[in-house]
Amino acid sequence: MTTRILTGITTTGTPHLGNYAGAIRPAIVASRDLQADSFYFLADYHALIKCDDPQRIQRSRLEIAATWLACGLDADKATFYRQSDIPEIPELTWLLTCVSAKGLLNRAHAYKASVDKNVEAGEDPDAGVTMGLYSYPVLMAADILMFNAHKVPVGRDQIQHVEMARDIGQRFNHLFGNGKELFTLPEAVIEEDVATLPGLDGRKMSKSYDNTIPLFGSSKQLKDAIARIVTDSRAPGEPKDPDNAHLFTLYQAFATAAQLADFRAALLDGLAWGEAKQRLYELLESELGEARERYHTLIARPGDLEDILLAGAAKARRIATPFLGELRESVGLRSFREQAQVAGEGKKKAAKSARIVSFRDDDGSFRFRLLDAAGEQLLLSSSFADGKSAGAVSKRLQSGEALDLRAEGNAFALWLDGAAVAQSPEFADAAARDAAIERVREALAPQE
């Protein structure tokens, strides 16, 4: 079974070495798994919650897109797109907002932290809190549920958001699924062995601490940053303690086992800190040099990046567009043409609660399903080149035209004009098949 993995990258800054080791590198390695269906997106709607500088957001989108591609993400194998290029995501956000409990959102960590800070300062609890911040978990749920991701790699601070996506998806399924699981409930994945790198001062590498090492700065900028790494006062020739040196931790994140063993032995033998920093620089330069060249080539050709991201969005929308159509159908936002018509004042037949649902397939073709009152699929049509052809066939079926249903083993097909136009699922036995055939006849019988 293919596992769908989804990761979002907020576009509010320039990636640094810690981002690369902790998120980018392991995600790209995971995307090469033949059993994985990987979705990576630039979370630029999320960025609007945190940043009100349009130039910074635009620059960050460019830099982060170039970084992922330069580091080896294969956009032909993974689905790589901008969140803002998928209009189905904000529409799904609203559908999910309508079933999300306010009490659930009140418990979100980011919102609670803002409230606690305001209360501590003697201000109104909601001072400075936007609806973007408050509703952030619903947008993240839409990102995940739109593509029915099985696994979502996150940091520990984001586990709650994945759990909230599960709660919201489960609520939607209960209200509108009619026994069908519309949304796959996602699982948060915490990768314990992914490196958390120390910055120049030993604290966690973070832009907020201004202690980062640039990922794709020049060779000189990389060397200058490494030179500023804080070390102890032990002189050349004095043994160093590798396990308490964050310079060693940085080296460990990029070295082979043999390189690391040699580096440890050299420190214990009294390697000077200056020489140790030179070794770290050479190691990082060998890891990042070629990727840096690819990065600057991509930055210089933004049109190419735009084409790659738009192609990724088109690929993502081949999934999102028909799925959103199904969700709209489930909540009652349906085409009037597809509603069963009630003739006279008589009681509507129970079978007439069955419905035909049209959708667009991943390859761009058009199809329809016949669902019974409980939402169970009775028939799935063949592919049509255009929506008009699919609509014409479904309209004929609803007109009361005599049905040609032919058994095929424990399944059956619907024939029209000498060709099979729709196929049933496989049933457990002939009796179940025959019962389903009768349900189709009742569902598509003409009104009295």
Coordinates of C-alpha atoms in Angstrom, one line a residue:
M1 CA 0.0 0.0 0.0
T2 CA 1.3 3.5 -0.9
T3 CA 1.5 5.8 2.1
R4 CA 0.7 9.5 1.4
I5 CA 3.1 11.9 3.3
L6 CA 2.5 15.6 3.5
T7 CA 4.8 18.4 4.7
G8 CA 4.2 22.1 4.6
I9 CA 7.0 24.8 4.8
T10 CA 6.0 28.2 6.1
T11 CA 7.4 31.0 3.9
T12 CA 8.6 33.6 6.4
G13 CA 12.3 33.4 6.2
T14 CA 15.5 32.1 4.6
P15 CA 16.4 28.5 5.3
H16 CA 19.5 27.9 7.4
L17 CA 21.6 24.9 8.2
G18 CA 19.3 23.8 11.0
N19 CA 16.3 23.8 8.7
Y20 CA 18.3 21.7 6.3
A21 CA 19.4 19.0 8.8
G22 CA 16.2 18.9 10.7
A23 CA 13.5 19.1 8.0
I24 CA 14.6 19.5 4.4
R25 CA 17.2 16.7 4.1
P26 CA 15.2 13.9 5.9
A27 CA 12.0 14.9 3.9
I28 CA 13.8 14.6 0.6
V29 CA 15.3 11.3 1.6
A30 CA 11.8 10.1 2.5
S31 CA 10.4 11.3 -0.8
R32 CA 12.6 8.7 -2.6
D33 CA 10.8 5.8 -1.0
L34 CA 8.9 4.0 -3.7
Q35 CA 6.1 3.2 -1.2
A36 CA 5.6 6.9 -0.5
D37 CA 3.4 9.4 -2.3
S38 CA 5.0 12.7 -1.2
F39 CA 3.3 16.1 -1.1
Y40 CA 5.4 19.1 -0.2
F41 CA 4.0 22.6 -0.3
L42 CA 4.9 26.2 0.4
A43 CA 2.5 27.3 3.2
D44 CA 2.2 30.9 2.1
Y45 CA -1.3 31.4 3.5
H46 CA 0.1 30.4 6.9
A47 CA 2.8 33.0 6.4
L48 CA 0.3 35.8 6.3
I49 CA -0.6 35.0 9.9
K50 CA 3.0 35.6 11.1
C51 CA 4.2 38.3 8.7
D52 CA 2.8 41.5 7.3
D53 CA 5.7 42.3 5.0
P54 CA 4.8 41.4 1.4
Q55 CA 8.3 41.7 0.1
R56 CA 9.6 39.3 2.8
I57 CA 6.9 36.7 2.0
Q58 CA 7.6 36.9 -1.7
R59 CA 11.3 36.6 -1.3
S60 CA 10.9 33.7 1.2
R61 CA 8.6 31.8 -1.2
L62 CA 11.3 32.1 -3.9
E63 CA 14.2 31.1 -1.6
I64 CA 12.4 28.2 -0.1
A65 CA 11.2 26.8 -3.4
A66 CA 14.8 27.1 -4.8
T67 CA 16.2 25.5 -1.6
W68 CA 14.1 22.3 -1.8
L69 CA 14.8 21.8 -5.5
A70 CA 18.5 22.5 -5.1
C71 CA 18.7 20.0 -2.3
G72 CA 17.4 17.3 -4.5
L73 CA 13.6 17.2 -4.4
D74 CA 12.4 15.6 -7.6
A75 CA 9.3 17.6 -8.6
D76 CA 8.4 14.9 -11.2
K77 CA 8.0 12.3 -8.4
A78 CA 6.8 14.4 -5.5
T79 CA 3.9 16.8 -5.7
F80 CA 5.4 20.2 -5.0
Y81 CA 3.1 23.2 -5.0
R82 CA 2.2 26.5 -3.3
Q83 CA -0.7 26.4 -1.0
S84 CA -2.1 29.6 -2.5
D85 CA -2.3 28.0 -6.0
I86 CA -4.9 25.5 -4.7
P87 CA -8.3 27.4 -4.4
E88 CA -9.9 24.2 -3.1
I89 CA -8.0 24.6 0.2
P90 CA -9.6 27.9 1.4
E91 CA -13.0 26.5 0.3
L92 CA -12.4 23.3 2.3
T93 CA -11.2 25.5 5.2
W94 CA -14.7 27.1 5.4
L95 CA -16.4 23.7 5.2
L96 CA -14.3 22.5 8.1
T97 CA -14.7 25.8 10.0
C98 CA -18.5 25.1 10.0
V99 CA -18.0 21.9 12.0
S100 CA -15.0 22.9 14.2
A101 CA -15.9 23.5 17.8
K102 CA -14.8 26.9 19.3
G103 CA -13.9 25.0 22.4
L104 CA -11.4 22.9 20.4
L105 CA -9.8 26.0 18.9
N106 CA -9.7 27.7 22.3
R107 CA -7.2 25.0 23.4
A108 CA -4.7 25.6 20.6
H109 CA -1.3 26.2 22.0
A110 CA -0.5 29.3 19.9
Y111 CA -3.8 31.0 20.8
K112 CA -3.5 30.1 24.5
A113 CA 0.1 31.5 24.6
S114 CA -1.1 34.8 23.2
V115 CA -4.0 35.0 25.7
D116 CA -1.6 34.1 28.6
K117 CA 0.8 36.8 27.5
N118 CA -1.9 39.4 27.3
V119 CA -3.3 38.5 30.7
E120 CA 0.1 38.6 32.3
A121 CA 0.6 42.1 30.8
G122 CA -2.8 43.2 32.1
E123 CA -4.3 43.6 28.7
D124 CA -7.5 42.3 27.1
P125 CA -7.1 38.5 26.7
D126 CA -7.6 38.8 22.9
A127 CA -5.6 41.9 22.3
G128 CA -3.7 41.6 19.0
V129 CA -5.2 38.1 18.3
T130 CA -6.3 37.8 14.7
M131 CA -8.8 35.3 13.3
G132 CA -5.9 34.0 11.2
L133 CA -4.0 33.0 14.4
Y134 CA -7.2 31.7 16.0
S135 CA -8.2 29.7 13.0
Y136 CA -4.7 28.5 12.1
P137 CA -5.5 24.8 13.1
V138 CA -8.5 24.7 10.7
L139 CA -6.4 25.9 7.7
M140 CA -3.8 23.3 8.6
A141 CA -6.5 20.6 8.9
A142 CA -7.6 21.6 5.3
D143 CA -4.0 21.3 4.1
I144 CA -3.8 17.7 5.4
L145 CA -7.4 16.5 4.8
M146 CA -7.6 17.9 1.2
F147 CA -5.2 15.2 0.1
N148 CA -6.1 12.5 2.7
A149 CA -2.5 12.3 4.0
H150 CA -1.7 9.2 6.0
K151 CA 1.4 10.6 7.7
V152 CA 2.4 14.2 8.6
P153 CA 6.0 14.7 9.7
V154 CA 6.0 17.5 12.3
G155 CA 8.0 18.9 15.2
R156 CA 6.6 18.2 18.7
D157 CA 5.1 21.7 18.9
Q158 CA 2.8 20.8 15.9
I159 CA 1.5 17.4 17.2
Q160 CA -1.6 19.1 18.6
H161 CA -2.5 20.5 15.2
V162 CA -2.4 17.1 13.6
E163 CA -4.6 15.8 16.4
M164 CA -7.0 18.6 15.8
A165 CA -7.1 17.8 12.1
R166 CA -8.1 14.2 13.1
D167 CA -10.9 15.6 15.4
I168 CA -12.2 17.9 12.7
G169 CA -12.1 15.3 10.0
Q170 CA -13.8 12.7 12.2
R171 CA -16.6 15.2 13.0
F172 CA -17.1 15.9 9.3
N173 CA -17.2 12.2 8.5
H174 CA -19.8 11.6 11.2
L175 CA -22.0 14.4 10.1
F176 CA -21.8 14.0 6.3
G177 CA -20.2 10.7 5.5
N178 CA -23.3 8.6 5.4
G179 CA -21.3 5.7 6.6
K180 CA -18.3 6.5 4.3
E181 CA -15.0 7.8 5.6
L182 CA -14.7 10.9 3.4
F183 CA -11.4 11.9 5.2
T184 CA -8.5 9.7 6.1
L185 CA -7.5 10.5 9.7
P186 CA -3.8 11.5 9.6
E187 CA -1.0 10.4 11.9
A188 CA 1.7 12.7 13.2
V189 CA 5.2 11.4 12.7
I190 CA 8.0 12.5 15.0
E191 CA 11.4 11.5 13.7
E192 CA 13.4 11.1 16.9
D193 CA 16.7 10.6 15.1
V194 CA 16.5 13.8 13.0
A195 CA 19.2 16.3 14.0
T196 CA 18.4 19.4 16.1
L197 CA 21.5 21.5 15.5
P198 CA 23.0 24.0 17.9
G199 CA 23.6 27.5 16.7
L200 CA 26.7 29.6 17.0
D201 CA 26.2 30.1 20.7
G202 CA 25.2 26.6 21.6
R203 CA 21.4 27.2 21.8
K204 CA 19.1 25.7 19.3
M205 CA 19.8 27.2 15.9
S206 CA 17.1 29.7 15.3
K207 CA 16.6 33.0 13.5
S208 CA 15.0 34.4 16.7
Y209 CA 18.3 33.9 18.5
D210 CA 20.3 35.3 15.5
N211 CA 22.7 32.3 15.8
T212 CA 22.2 30.6 12.5
I213 CA 24.6 29.3 9.9
P214 CA 23.4 30.3 6.4
L215 CA 22.6 27.4 4.1
F216 CA 23.4 28.9 0.8
G217 CA 25.5 31.9 1.6
S218 CA 28.8 32.3 -0.1
S219 CA 31.8 30.1 0.8
K220 CA 33.2 33.1 2.7
Q221 CA 30.0 33.7 4.6
L222 CA 30.0 30.0 5.6
K223 CA 33.6 30.2 6.8
D224 CA 32.9 33.4 8.7
A225 CA 29.9 32.0 10.5
I226 CA 31.8 28.8 11.5
A227 CA 34.6 31.0 12.9
R228 CA 32.1 32.6 15.3
I229 CA 31.1 29.3 16.9
V230 CA 31.6 29.5 20.6
T231 CA 34.1 27.1 22.1
D232 CA 35.8 26.7 25.5
S233 CA 39.2 28.1 26.4
R234 CA 41.2 24.9 26.0
A235 CA 44.4 25.6 24.1
P236 CA 45.9 23.7 21.2
G237 CA 47.4 20.4 22.5
E238 CA 44.9 20.2 25.4
P239 CA 42.3 17.3 25.1
K240 CA 38.8 18.5 24.1
D241 CA 35.6 16.9 25.3
P242 CA 33.6 16.1 22.1
D243 CA 30.4 15.2 23.9
N244 CA 30.2 18.7 25.4
A245 CA 31.2 20.7 22.3
H246 CA 28.4 21.9 20.0
L247 CA 31.0 22.2 17.2
F248 CA 31.3 18.4 17.4
T249 CA 27.5 18.1 17.3
L250 CA 27.4 20.1 14.1
Y251 CA 30.1 17.9 12.6
Q252 CA 28.3 14.8 13.6
A253 CA 25.1 15.8 11.7
F254 CA 27.0 15.7 8.4
A255 CA 29.9 13.2 8.8
T256 CA 30.2 9.6 7.9
A257 CA 30.9 7.1 10.8
A258 CA 34.6 7.0 9.8
Q259 CA 34.9 10.8 9.6
L260 CA 33.3 11.2 13.0
A261 CA 35.5 8.7 14.6
D262 CA 38.6 10.4 13.3
F263 CA 37.3 13.8 14.4
R264 CA 36.5 12.6 17.9
A265 CA 40.0 11.0 18.2
A266 CA 41.6 14.3 17.0
L267 CA 39.8 16.4 19.6
L268 CA 40.7 14.0 22.4
D269 CA 44.3 14.3 21.2
G270 CA 44.3 18.1 21.5
L271 CA 43.2 19.3 18.0
A272 CA 43.1 23.1 18.1
W273 CA 39.6 24.7 17.9
G274 CA 40.7 26.7 14.9
E275 CA 41.7 23.5 13.0
A276 CA 38.5 21.8 14.2
K277 CA 36.5 24.7 12.7
Q278 CA 38.4 24.4 9.4
R279 CA 37.5 20.7 9.3
L280 CA 33.8 21.5 9.8
Y281 CA 33.9 24.1 7.1
E282 CA 35.5 21.7 4.6
L283 CA 32.9 19.0 5.5
L284 CA 29.9 21.5 5.0
E285 CA 31.4 22.9 1.8
S286 CA 31.6 19.3 0.4
E287 CA 28.0 18.7 1.4
L288 CA 26.5 22.0 0.2
G289 CA 28.8 23.3 -2.6
E290 CA 27.0 21.7 -5.6
A291 CA 23.6 22.4 -4.1
R292 CA 24.6 26.1 -3.6
E293 CA 25.4 26.4 -7.3
R294 CA 22.0 24.9 -8.2
Y295 CA 20.3 27.2 -5.8
H296 CA 21.7 30.4 -7.2
T297 CA 20.9 29.1 -10.8
L298 CA 17.3 28.7 -9.7
I299 CA 17.1 32.0 -7.9
A300 CA 18.4 33.7 -11.1
R301 CA 15.6 32.0 -13.2
P302 CA 12.3 32.7 -11.2
G303 CA 10.3 31.9 -14.3
D304 CA 11.5 28.3 -14.2
L305 CA 10.5 28.0 -10.6
E306 CA 7.1 29.4 -11.4
D307 CA 6.6 26.8 -14.1
I308 CA 7.6 24.0 -11.7
L309 CA 5.2 25.1 -9.0
L310 CA 2.3 25.7 -11.4
A311 CA 2.8 22.2 -12.8
G312 CA 2.8 20.9 -9.2
A313 CA -0.4 22.8 -8.5
A314 CA -2.1 21.3 -11.6
K315 CA -1.0 17.8 -10.4
A316 CA -2.4 18.5 -6.9
R317 CA -5.7 19.9 -8.3
R318 CA -6.4 16.8 -10.2
I319 CA -7.0 15.3 -6.8
A320 CA -8.4 18.3 -5.0
T321 CA -11.0 19.4 -7.6
P322 CA -13.1 16.2 -7.8
F323 CA -12.7 15.5 -4.1
L324 CA -14.0 19.0 -3.2
G325 CA -16.9 18.3 -5.5
E326 CA -17.7 15.1 -3.5
L327 CA -17.5 17.1 -0.3
R328 CA -19.7 19.8 -1.6
E329 CA -22.2 17.1 -2.6
S330 CA -22.0 15.6 0.9
V331 CA -23.0 18.8 2.7
G332 CA -25.8 19.6 0.3
L333 CA -24.2 22.0 -2.2
R334 CA -25.5 20.1 -5.1
S335 CA -26.5 20.8 -8.7
F336 CA -30.3 21.2 -9.1
R337 CA -30.0 19.0 -12.2
E338 CA -28.9 16.0 -10.1
Q339 CA -31.6 16.2 -7.5
A340 CA -34.3 13.6 -7.8
Q341 CA -37.6 15.2 -9.0
V342 CA -40.8 14.8 -7.1
A343 CA -43.9 14.5 -9.2
G344 CA -47.3 15.3 -7.7
E345 CA -48.1 15.4 -4.1
G346 CA -47.4 11.7 -3.4
K347 CA -44.7 10.5 -1.1
K348 CA -41.3 10.4 -2.7
K349 CA -40.0 6.9 -3.2
A350 CA -37.3 5.9 -0.8
A351 CA -35.2 4.7 -3.7
K352 CA -35.2 8.2 -5.2
S353 CA -32.9 9.4 -2.5
A354 CA -30.2 7.7 -4.5
R355 CA -28.2 10.2 -6.6
I356 CA -25.7 10.5 -9.4
V357 CA -22.5 12.3 -8.6
S358 CA -20.3 13.6 -11.4
F359 CA -16.6 14.3 -11.0
R360 CA -13.4 14.8 -12.9
D361 CA -10.8 12.0 -12.7
D362 CA -7.0 12.4 -12.0
D363 CA -6.3 12.1 -15.7
G364 CA -8.7 14.9 -16.6
S365 CA -11.5 12.7 -17.9
F366 CA -15.1 12.9 -16.6
R367 CA -17.0 10.2 -14.8
F368 CA -20.1 9.7 -12.5
R369 CA -21.1 7.4 -9.7
L370 CA -24.6 6.2 -8.8
L371 CA -24.9 6.2 -5.0
D372 CA -27.7 4.7 -3.0
A373 CA -29.5 6.4 -0.1
A374 CA -26.7 5.4 2.4
G375 CA -24.0 6.7 0.1
E376 CA -22.9 3.2 -1.1
Q377 CA -21.6 3.1 -4.6
L378 CA -23.8 1.0 -6.9
L379 CA -22.2 1.9 -10.3
L380 CA -19.0 3.7 -11.5
S381 CA -19.1 5.0 -15.1
S382 CA -16.5 4.6 -17.7
S383 CA -14.3 7.7 -18.5
F384 CA -15.6 10.4 -20.9
A385 CA -13.5 12.9 -22.7
D386 CA -15.7 15.8 -21.7
G387 CA -18.2 16.7 -19.1
K388 CA -21.0 17.2 -21.7
S389 CA -20.8 13.5 -22.8
A390 CA -20.8 12.3 -19.2
G391 CA -23.7 14.6 -18.4
A392 CA -25.7 13.4 -21.4
V393 CA -25.4 9.7 -20.3
S394 CA -26.3 10.4 -16.7
K395 CA -29.3 12.5 -17.8
R396 CA -30.5 9.5 -20.0
L397 CA -30.3 7.2 -17.0
Q398 CA -32.4 9.6 -14.8
S399 CA -35.0 10.0 -17.6
G400 CA -36.5 6.5 -16.9
E401 CA -35.1 4.9 -20.0
A402 CA -35.2 1.1 -19.8
L403 CA -32.1 -0.3 -18.2
D404 CA -29.9 -3.0 -19.7
L405 CA -28.1 -4.5 -16.7
R406 CA -25.9 -7.5 -17.5
A407 CA -24.4 -9.8 -14.9
E408 CA -20.7 -10.4 -15.1
G409 CA -19.6 -12.9 -12.5
N410 CA -20.4 -11.4 -9.1
A411 CA -20.6 -7.9 -10.6
F412 CA -22.7 -6.3 -13.3
A413 CA -22.5 -3.7 -16.0
L414 CA -24.9 -1.1 -17.3
W415 CA -25.1 -1.1 -21.1
L416 CA -26.3 1.7 -23.4
D417 CA -26.3 1.8 -27.2
G418 CA -24.4 -1.5 -27.4
A419 CA -21.6 -0.5 -25.0
A420 CA -20.9 -0.9 -21.3
V421 CA -21.0 2.6 -19.8
A422 CA -20.9 1.8 -16.1
Q423 CA -19.6 -1.0 -13.9
S424 CA -20.6 -2.2 -10.4
P425 CA -18.2 -3.2 -7.7
E426 CA -17.5 -6.9 -7.1
F427 CA -20.1 -8.5 -4.7
A428 CA -19.6 -11.4 -2.3
D429 CA -21.9 -13.7 -4.2
A430 CA -24.5 -13.8 -6.9
A431 CA -27.4 -13.1 -4.4
A432 CA -25.8 -9.9 -3.3
R433 CA -25.2 -9.0 -6.9
D434 CA -28.8 -9.6 -7.9
A435 CA -30.0 -7.5 -4.9
A436 CA -27.8 -4.7 -6.0
I437 CA -29.2 -4.9 -9.6
E438 CA -32.7 -4.5 -8.1
R439 CA -31.6 -1.4 -6.1
V440 CA -30.3 0.2 -9.3
R441 CA -33.6 -0.5 -11.1
E442 CA -35.5 1.0 -8.2
A443 CA -33.2 4.0 -8.0
L444 CA -33.5 4.8 -11.7
A445 CA -37.1 3.8 -12.1
P446 CA -39.3 6.6 -13.6
Q447 CA -41.5 8.7 -11.3
E448 CA -45.1 7.8 -11.1

